[in-house]
mmCIF file of C-alpha atoms in Angstrom:
data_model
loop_
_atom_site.group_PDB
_atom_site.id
_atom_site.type_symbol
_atom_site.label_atom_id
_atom_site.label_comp_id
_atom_site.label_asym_id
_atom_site.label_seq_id
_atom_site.Cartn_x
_atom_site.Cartn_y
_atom_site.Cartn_z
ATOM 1 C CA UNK A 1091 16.194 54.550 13.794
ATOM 2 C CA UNK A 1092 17.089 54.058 17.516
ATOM 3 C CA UNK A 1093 15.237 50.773 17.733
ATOM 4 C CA UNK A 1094 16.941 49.474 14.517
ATOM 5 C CA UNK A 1095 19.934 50.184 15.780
ATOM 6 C CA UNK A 1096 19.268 48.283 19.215
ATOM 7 C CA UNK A 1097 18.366 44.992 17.592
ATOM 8 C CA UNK A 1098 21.325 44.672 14.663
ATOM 9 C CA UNK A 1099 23.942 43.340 17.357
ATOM 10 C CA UNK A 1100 21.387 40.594 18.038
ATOM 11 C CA UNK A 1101 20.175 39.921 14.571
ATOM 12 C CA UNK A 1102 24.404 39.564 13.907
ATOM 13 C CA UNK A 1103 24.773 37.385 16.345
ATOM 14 C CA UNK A 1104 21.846 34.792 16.001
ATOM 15 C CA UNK A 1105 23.349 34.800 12.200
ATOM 16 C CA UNK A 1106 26.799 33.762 13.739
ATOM 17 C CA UNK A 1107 25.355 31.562 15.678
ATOM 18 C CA UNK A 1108 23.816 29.427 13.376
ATOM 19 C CA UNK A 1109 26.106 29.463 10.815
ATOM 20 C CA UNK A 1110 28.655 28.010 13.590
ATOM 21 C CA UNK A 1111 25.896 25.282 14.015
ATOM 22 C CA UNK A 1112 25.854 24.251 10.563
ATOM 23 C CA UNK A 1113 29.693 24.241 10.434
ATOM 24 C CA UNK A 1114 29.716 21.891 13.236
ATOM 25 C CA UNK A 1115 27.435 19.786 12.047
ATOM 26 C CA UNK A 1116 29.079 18.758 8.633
ATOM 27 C CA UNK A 1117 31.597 16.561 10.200
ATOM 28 C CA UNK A 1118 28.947 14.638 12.193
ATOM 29 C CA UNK A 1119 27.180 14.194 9.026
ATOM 30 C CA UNK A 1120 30.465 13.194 7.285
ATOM 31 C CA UNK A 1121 31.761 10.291 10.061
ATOM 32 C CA UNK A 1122 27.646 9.120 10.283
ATOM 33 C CA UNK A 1123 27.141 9.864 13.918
ATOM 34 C CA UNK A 1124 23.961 11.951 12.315
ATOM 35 C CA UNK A 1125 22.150 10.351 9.921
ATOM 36 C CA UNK A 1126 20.430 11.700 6.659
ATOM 37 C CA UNK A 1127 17.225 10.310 5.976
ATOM 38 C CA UNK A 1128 16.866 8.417 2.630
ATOM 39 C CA UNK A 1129 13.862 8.172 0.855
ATOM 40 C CA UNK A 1130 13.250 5.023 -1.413
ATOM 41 C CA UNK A 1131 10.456 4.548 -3.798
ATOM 42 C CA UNK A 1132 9.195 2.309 -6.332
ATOM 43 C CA UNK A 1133 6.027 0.607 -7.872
ATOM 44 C CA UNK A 1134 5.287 -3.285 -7.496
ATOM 45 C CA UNK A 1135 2.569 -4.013 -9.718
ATOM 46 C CA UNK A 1136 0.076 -1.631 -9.614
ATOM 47 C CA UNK A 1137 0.589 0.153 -6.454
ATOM 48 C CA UNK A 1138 3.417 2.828 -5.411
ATOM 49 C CA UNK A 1139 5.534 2.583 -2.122
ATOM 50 C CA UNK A 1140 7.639 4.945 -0.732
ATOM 51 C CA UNK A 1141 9.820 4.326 2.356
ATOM 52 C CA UNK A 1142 11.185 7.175 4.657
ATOM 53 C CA UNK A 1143 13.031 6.703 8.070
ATOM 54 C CA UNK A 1144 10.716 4.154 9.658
ATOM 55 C CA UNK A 1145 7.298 4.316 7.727
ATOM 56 C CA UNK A 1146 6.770 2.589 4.718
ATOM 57 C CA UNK A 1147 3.549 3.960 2.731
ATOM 58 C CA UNK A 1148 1.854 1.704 -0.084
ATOM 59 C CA UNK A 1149 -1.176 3.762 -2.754
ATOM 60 C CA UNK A 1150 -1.860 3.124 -5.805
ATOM 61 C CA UNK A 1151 0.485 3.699 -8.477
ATOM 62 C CA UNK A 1152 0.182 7.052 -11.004
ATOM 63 C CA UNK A 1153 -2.924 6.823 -13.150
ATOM 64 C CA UNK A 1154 -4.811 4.499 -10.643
ATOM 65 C CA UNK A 1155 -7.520 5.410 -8.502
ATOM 66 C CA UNK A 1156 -7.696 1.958 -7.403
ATOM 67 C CA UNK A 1157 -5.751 -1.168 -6.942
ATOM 68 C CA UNK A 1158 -5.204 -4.595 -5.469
ATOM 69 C CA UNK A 1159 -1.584 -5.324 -4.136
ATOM 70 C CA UNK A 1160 -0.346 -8.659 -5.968
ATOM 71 C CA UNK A 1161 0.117 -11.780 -4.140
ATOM 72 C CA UNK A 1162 3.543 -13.202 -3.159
ATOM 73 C CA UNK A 1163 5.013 -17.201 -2.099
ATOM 74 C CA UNK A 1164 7.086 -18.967 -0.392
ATOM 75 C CA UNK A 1165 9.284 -19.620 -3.668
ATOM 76 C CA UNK A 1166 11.455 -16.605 -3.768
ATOM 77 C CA UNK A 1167 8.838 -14.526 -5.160
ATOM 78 C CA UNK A 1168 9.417 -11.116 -3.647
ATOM 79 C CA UNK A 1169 7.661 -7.690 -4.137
ATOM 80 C CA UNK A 1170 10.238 -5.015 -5.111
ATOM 81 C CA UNK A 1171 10.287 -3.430 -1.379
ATOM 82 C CA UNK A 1172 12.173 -5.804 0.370
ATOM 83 C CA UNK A 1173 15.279 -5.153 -2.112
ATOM 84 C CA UNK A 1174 15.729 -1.404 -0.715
ATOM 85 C CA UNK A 1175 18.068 -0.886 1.363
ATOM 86 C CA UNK A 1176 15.282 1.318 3.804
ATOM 87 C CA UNK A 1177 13.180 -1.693 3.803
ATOM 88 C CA UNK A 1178 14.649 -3.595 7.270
ATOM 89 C CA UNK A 1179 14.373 -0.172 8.968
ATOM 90 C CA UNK A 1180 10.414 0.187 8.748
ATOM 91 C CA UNK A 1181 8.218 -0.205 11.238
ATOM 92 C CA UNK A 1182 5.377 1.626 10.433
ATOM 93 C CA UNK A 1183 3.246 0.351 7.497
ATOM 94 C CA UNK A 1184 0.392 2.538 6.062
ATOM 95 C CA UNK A 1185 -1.301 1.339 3.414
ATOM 96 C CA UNK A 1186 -4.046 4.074 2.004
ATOM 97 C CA UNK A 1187 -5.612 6.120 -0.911
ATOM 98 C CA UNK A 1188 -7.703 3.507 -2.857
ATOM 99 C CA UNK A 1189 -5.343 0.161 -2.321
ATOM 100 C CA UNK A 1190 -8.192 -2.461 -1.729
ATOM 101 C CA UNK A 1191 -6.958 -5.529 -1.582
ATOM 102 C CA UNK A 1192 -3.254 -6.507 0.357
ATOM 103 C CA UNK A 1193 -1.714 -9.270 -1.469
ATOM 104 C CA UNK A 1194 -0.940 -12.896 -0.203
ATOM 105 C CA UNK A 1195 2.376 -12.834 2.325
ATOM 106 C CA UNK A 1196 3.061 -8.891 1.418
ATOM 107 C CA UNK A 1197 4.706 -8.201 4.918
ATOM 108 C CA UNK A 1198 5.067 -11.942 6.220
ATOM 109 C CA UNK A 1199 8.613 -11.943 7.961
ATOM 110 C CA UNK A 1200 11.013 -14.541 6.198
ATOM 111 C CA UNK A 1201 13.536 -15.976 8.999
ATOM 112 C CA UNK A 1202 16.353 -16.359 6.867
ATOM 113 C CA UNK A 1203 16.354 -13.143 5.577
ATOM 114 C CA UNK A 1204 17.013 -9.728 6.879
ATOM 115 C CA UNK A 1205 13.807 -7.615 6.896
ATOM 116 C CA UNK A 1206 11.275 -5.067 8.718
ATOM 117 C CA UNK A 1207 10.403 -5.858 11.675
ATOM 118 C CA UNK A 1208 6.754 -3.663 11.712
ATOM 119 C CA UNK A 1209 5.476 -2.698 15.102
ATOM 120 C CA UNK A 1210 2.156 -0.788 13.622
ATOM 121 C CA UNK A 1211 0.040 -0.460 10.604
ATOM 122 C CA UNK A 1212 -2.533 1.076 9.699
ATOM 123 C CA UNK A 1213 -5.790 0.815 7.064
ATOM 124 C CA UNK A 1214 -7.848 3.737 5.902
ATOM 125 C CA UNK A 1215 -11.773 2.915 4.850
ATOM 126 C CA UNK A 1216 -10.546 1.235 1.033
ATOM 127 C CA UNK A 1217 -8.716 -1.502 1.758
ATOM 128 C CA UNK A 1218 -11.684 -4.320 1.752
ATOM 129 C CA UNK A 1219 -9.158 -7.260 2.048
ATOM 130 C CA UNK A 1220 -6.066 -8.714 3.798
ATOM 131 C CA UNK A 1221 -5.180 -11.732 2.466
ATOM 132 C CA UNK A 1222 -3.903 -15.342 3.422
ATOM 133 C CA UNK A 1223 -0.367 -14.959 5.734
ATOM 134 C CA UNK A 1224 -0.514 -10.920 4.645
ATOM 135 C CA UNK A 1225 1.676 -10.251 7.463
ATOM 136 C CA UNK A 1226 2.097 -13.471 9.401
ATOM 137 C CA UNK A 1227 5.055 -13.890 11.713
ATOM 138 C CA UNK A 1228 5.574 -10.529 12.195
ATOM 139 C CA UNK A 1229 6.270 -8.174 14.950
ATOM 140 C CA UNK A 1230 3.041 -6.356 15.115
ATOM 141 C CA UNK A 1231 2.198 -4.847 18.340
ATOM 142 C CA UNK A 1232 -0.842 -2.237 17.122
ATOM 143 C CA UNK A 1233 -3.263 -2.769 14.096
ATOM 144 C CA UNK A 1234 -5.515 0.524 13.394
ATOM 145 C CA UNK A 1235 -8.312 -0.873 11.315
ATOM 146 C CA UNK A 1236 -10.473 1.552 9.609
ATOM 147 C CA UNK A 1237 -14.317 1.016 9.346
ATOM 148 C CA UNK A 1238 -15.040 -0.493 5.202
ATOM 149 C CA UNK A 1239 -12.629 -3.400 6.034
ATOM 150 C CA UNK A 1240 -14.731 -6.655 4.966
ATOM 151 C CA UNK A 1241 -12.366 -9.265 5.089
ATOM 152 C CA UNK A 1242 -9.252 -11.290 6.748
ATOM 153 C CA UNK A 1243 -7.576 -13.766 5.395
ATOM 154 C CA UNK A 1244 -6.411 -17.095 6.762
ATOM 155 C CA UNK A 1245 -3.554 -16.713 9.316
ATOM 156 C CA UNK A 1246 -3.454 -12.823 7.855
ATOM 157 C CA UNK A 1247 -2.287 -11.928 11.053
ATOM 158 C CA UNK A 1248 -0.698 -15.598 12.473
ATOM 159 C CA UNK A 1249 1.951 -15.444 15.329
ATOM 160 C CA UNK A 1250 2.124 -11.779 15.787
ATOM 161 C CA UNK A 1251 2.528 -9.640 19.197
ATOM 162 C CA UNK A 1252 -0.949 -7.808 19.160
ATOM 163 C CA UNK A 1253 -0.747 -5.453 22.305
ATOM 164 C CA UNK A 1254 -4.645 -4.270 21.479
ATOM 165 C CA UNK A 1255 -7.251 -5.927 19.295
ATOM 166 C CA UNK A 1256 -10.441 -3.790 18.177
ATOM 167 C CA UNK A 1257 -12.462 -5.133 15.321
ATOM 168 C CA UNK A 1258 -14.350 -2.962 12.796
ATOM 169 C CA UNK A 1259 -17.588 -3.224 12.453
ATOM 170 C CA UNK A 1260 -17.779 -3.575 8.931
ATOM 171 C CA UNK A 1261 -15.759 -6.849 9.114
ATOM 172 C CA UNK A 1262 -17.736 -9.883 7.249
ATOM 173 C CA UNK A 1263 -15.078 -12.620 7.282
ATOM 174 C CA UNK A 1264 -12.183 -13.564 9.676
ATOM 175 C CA UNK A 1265 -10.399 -17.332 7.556
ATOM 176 C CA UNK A 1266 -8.691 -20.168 9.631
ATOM 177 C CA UNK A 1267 -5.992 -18.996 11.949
ATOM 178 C CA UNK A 1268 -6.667 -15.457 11.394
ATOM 179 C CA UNK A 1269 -5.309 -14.450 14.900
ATOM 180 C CA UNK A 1270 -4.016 -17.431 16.019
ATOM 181 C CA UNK A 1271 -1.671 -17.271 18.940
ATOM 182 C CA UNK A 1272 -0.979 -13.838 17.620
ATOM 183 C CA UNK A 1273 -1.975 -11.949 21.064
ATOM 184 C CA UNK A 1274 0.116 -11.235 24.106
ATOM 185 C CA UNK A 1275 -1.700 -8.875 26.190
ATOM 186 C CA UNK A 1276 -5.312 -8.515 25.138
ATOM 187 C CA UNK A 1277 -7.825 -9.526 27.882
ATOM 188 C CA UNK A 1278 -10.738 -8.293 25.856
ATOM 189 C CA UNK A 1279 -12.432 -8.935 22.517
ATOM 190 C CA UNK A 1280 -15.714 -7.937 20.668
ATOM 191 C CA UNK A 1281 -16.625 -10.234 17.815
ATOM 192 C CA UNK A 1282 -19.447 -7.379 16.022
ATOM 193 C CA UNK A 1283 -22.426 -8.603 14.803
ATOM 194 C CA UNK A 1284 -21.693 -8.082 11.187
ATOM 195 C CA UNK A 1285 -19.351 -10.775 11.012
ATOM 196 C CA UNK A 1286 -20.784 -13.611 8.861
ATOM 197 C CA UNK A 1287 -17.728 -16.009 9.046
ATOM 198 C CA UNK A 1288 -15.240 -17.060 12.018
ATOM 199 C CA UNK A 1289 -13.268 -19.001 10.624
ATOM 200 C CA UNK A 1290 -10.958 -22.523 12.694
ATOM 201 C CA UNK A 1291 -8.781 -21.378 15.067
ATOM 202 C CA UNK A 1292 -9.393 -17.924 13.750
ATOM 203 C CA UNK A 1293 -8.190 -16.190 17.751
ATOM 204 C CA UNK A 1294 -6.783 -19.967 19.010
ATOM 205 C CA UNK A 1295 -4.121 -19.945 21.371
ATOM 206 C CA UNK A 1296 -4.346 -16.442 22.612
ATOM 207 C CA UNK A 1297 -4.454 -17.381 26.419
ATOM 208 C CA UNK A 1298 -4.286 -13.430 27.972
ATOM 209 C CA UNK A 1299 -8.447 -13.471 26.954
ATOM 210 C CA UNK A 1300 -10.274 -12.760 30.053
ATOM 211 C CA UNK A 1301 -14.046 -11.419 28.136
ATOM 212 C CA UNK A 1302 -15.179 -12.561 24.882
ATOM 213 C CA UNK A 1303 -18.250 -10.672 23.368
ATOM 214 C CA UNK A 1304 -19.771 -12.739 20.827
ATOM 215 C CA UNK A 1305 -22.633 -10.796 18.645
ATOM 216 C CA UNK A 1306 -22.205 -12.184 15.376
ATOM 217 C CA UNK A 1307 -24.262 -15.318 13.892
ATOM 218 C CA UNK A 1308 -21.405 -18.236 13.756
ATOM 219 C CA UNK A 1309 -18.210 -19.263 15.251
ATOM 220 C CA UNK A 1310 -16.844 -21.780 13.845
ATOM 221 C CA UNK A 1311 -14.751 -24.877 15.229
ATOM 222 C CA UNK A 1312 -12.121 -24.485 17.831
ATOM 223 C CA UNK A 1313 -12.012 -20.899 16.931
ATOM 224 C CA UNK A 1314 -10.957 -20.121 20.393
ATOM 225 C CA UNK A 1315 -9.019 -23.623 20.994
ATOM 226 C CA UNK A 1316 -7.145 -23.197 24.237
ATOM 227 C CA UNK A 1317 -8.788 -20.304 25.825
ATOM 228 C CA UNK A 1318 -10.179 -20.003 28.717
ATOM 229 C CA UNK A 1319 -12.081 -16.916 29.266
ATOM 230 C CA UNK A 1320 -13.340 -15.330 32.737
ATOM 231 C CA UNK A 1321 -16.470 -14.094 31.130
ATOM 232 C CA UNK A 1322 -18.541 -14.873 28.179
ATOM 233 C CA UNK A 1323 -21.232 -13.012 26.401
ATOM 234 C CA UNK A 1324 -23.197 -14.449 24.020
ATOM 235 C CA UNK A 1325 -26.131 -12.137 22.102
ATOM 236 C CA UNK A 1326 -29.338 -13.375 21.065
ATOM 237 C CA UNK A 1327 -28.241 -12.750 17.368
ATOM 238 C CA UNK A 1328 -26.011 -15.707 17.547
ATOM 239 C CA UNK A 1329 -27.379 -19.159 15.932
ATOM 240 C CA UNK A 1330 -24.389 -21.685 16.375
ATOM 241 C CA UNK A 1331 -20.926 -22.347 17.785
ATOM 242 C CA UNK A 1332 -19.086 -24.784 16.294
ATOM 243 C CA UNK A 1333 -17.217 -28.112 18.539
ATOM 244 C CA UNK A 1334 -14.289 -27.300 20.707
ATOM 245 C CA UNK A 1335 -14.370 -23.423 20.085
ATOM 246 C CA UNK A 1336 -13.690 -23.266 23.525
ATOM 247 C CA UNK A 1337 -11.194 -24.996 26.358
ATOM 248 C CA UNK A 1338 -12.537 -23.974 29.579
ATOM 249 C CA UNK A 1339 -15.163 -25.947 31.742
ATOM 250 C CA UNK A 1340 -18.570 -24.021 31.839
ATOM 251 C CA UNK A 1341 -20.795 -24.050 35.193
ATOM 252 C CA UNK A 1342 -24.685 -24.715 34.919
ATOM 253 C CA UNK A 1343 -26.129 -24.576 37.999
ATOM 254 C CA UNK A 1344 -23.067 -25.194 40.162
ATOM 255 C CA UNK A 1345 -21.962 -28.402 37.604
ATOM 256 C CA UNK A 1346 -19.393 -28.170 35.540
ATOM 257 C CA UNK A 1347 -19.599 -29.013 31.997
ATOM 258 C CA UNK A 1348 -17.214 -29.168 28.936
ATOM 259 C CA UNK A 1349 -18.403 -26.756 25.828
ATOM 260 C CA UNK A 1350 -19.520 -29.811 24.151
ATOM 261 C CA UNK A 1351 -22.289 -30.624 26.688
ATOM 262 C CA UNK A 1352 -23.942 -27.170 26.275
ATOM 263 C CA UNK A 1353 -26.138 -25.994 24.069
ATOM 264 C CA UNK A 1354 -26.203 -21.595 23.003
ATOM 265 C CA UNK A 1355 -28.661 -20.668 25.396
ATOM 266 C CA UNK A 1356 -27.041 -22.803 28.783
ATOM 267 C CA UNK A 1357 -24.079 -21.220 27.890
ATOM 268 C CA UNK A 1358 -24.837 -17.569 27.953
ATOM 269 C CA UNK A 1359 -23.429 -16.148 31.363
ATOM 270 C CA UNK A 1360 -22.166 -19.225 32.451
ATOM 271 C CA UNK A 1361 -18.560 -18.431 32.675
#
C-alpha cells in the first residue's frame, strides 16, 4: 500500500505533463509550423501507389499478384500520381510486391512542370524491366537494384546524379544511353558476365570512371564514348567491343594507340 502510495504523485504528474504537451501543440498544428502527414493513394492502371511524407510506394493493384506499370509520353499523357498534391514532395520511390515491368517515362522529370525530385529508389527481385526514359532527367543519387532484374531500357536512367552504381548480376540487357552522362561520382564499375547486350552510349559521358571491369560477352559502340579510364579489365569471357567504346589512348609496349588500333587481347591490362 506504501509503495502505491509513493508512486501516485508521479504517475499525476507525468499525466499533467503530457496533457500540457498536447495542449501546446494544437496551435502549432493549427498556424502549420508542424506539419501532419498526408497520405495519398490511388491506382493507375493496374498497379496501386500510395504516397506518405517523402516515399512514394507502387504494387500491384487489389486482386493482382502481378503487373506491368503502363507506359507514358511526351504528349500530356500522365499517370494519376503526379496530380496529388504529395507527389512533388517524394523522394523515395519503392516499387515492390509483384510489379514487373516499370512503364515508359513513369518518373522522367518534366521541366515545365512542378514534380518529385527522387533522390533513391529501390527494386525488390520482381521487377524484370525498366523501360525506355523510366526515370530520365531525374535527381537520382542511389539506385538499390535487387538480384531478378533482366533488363534496362534505353536512356532508363539518362542524365541522372548516380552517387554509386552496382549492377545485378542477373542483368541481361542495358539499351542505348542507358546511363549516359548520368554519373557524378562513381570511379568504379563491374559490367557482370551475364549481361548479353550493352547497348550505344549505354555509360557515355560519365568522366569520374577510373576502373572498368568488363566480364560480359559484348559492348557495343561508343558505349563508354568520352571516358577515359585509369584501369581496364577485360575477362576472357568477352568476344567483341564495338568502335569508339572508348576515348582514352591505350599503351602497348610503351606506344600509344587509339581503341581502334587494338584488338581484345592487346588491350587487356593496357591501361
Amino acid at each position: 500500500e506504501n509503495v502505491e502510495k509513493n508512486h501516485r504523485p508521479i504517475r499525476i504528474a507525468v499525466v499533467c505533463a503530457a496533457v500540457m504537451m498536447a495542449v501546446a501543440l494544437v496551435p502549432l498544428f493549427a498556424d502549420g509550423l508542424i506539419a501532419e502527414e498526408t497520405v495519398e493513394e490511388g491506382n493507375d492502371g493496374d498497379v496501386h501507389w500510395v504516397i506518405s511524407g517523402d516515399t512514394m510506394t507502387i504494387t500491384p493493384k487489389e486482386g493482382k499478384d502481378k503487373a506491368d506499370m503502363d507506359d507514358y509520353d511526351d504528349a500530356g499523357e500522365e499517370p494519376n500520381w503526379r496530380k496529388a498534391e504529395g507527389w512533388p514532395n517524394v523522394k523515395n520511390v519503392e516499387i515492390k510486391g509483384g510489379v514487373t515491368c516499370v512503364g515508359k517515362r513513369a518518373f522522367a522529370w518534366v521541366d515545365d512542370k512542378d514534380g518529385a525530385k527522387i533522390e533513391t529508389v529501390t527494386f525488390d527481385g520482381s521487377v524484370k524491366k525498366i523501360k525506355e526514359c523510366a526515370f530520365i532527367n531525374q535527381f537520382i543519387q542511389t539506385i538499390n537494384f535487387s538480384e531478378g532484374l533482366e533488363e534496362i531500357g534505353p536512356t532508363a536512367f539518362g542524365y541522372c546524379t548516380l552517387a554509386s552504381l552496382t549492377l545485378p548480376a542477373s542483368l541481361k540487357k542495358i539499351g542505348d544511353n542507358g546511363f549516359f552522362m548520368s554519373v557524378e561520382s562513381v570511379h568504379e564499375l563491374v559490367l557482370p558476365e551475364t549481361l548479353e547486350y550493352v547497348g550505344w552510349e549505354s555509360f557515355g559521358g560519365i568522366g569520374s570512371l577510373k576502373r572498368v571491369t568488363i566480364l560480359c560477352k559484348e559492348v557495343g559502340g561508343e558505349a563508354f564514348a568520352m571516358v577515359a579510364p585509369e584501369h581496364l579489365e577485360i575477362s576472357s569471357n568477352v568476344k567483341k567491343i564495338g568502335e569508339n567504346a572508348f576515348t582514352c589512348i591505350f599503351v602497348v609496349d610503351g606506344q600509344e594507340h587509339d581503341f581502334n588500333d587494338l584488338d581484345i587481347d592487346q588491350l587487356r591490362g593496357t591501361v
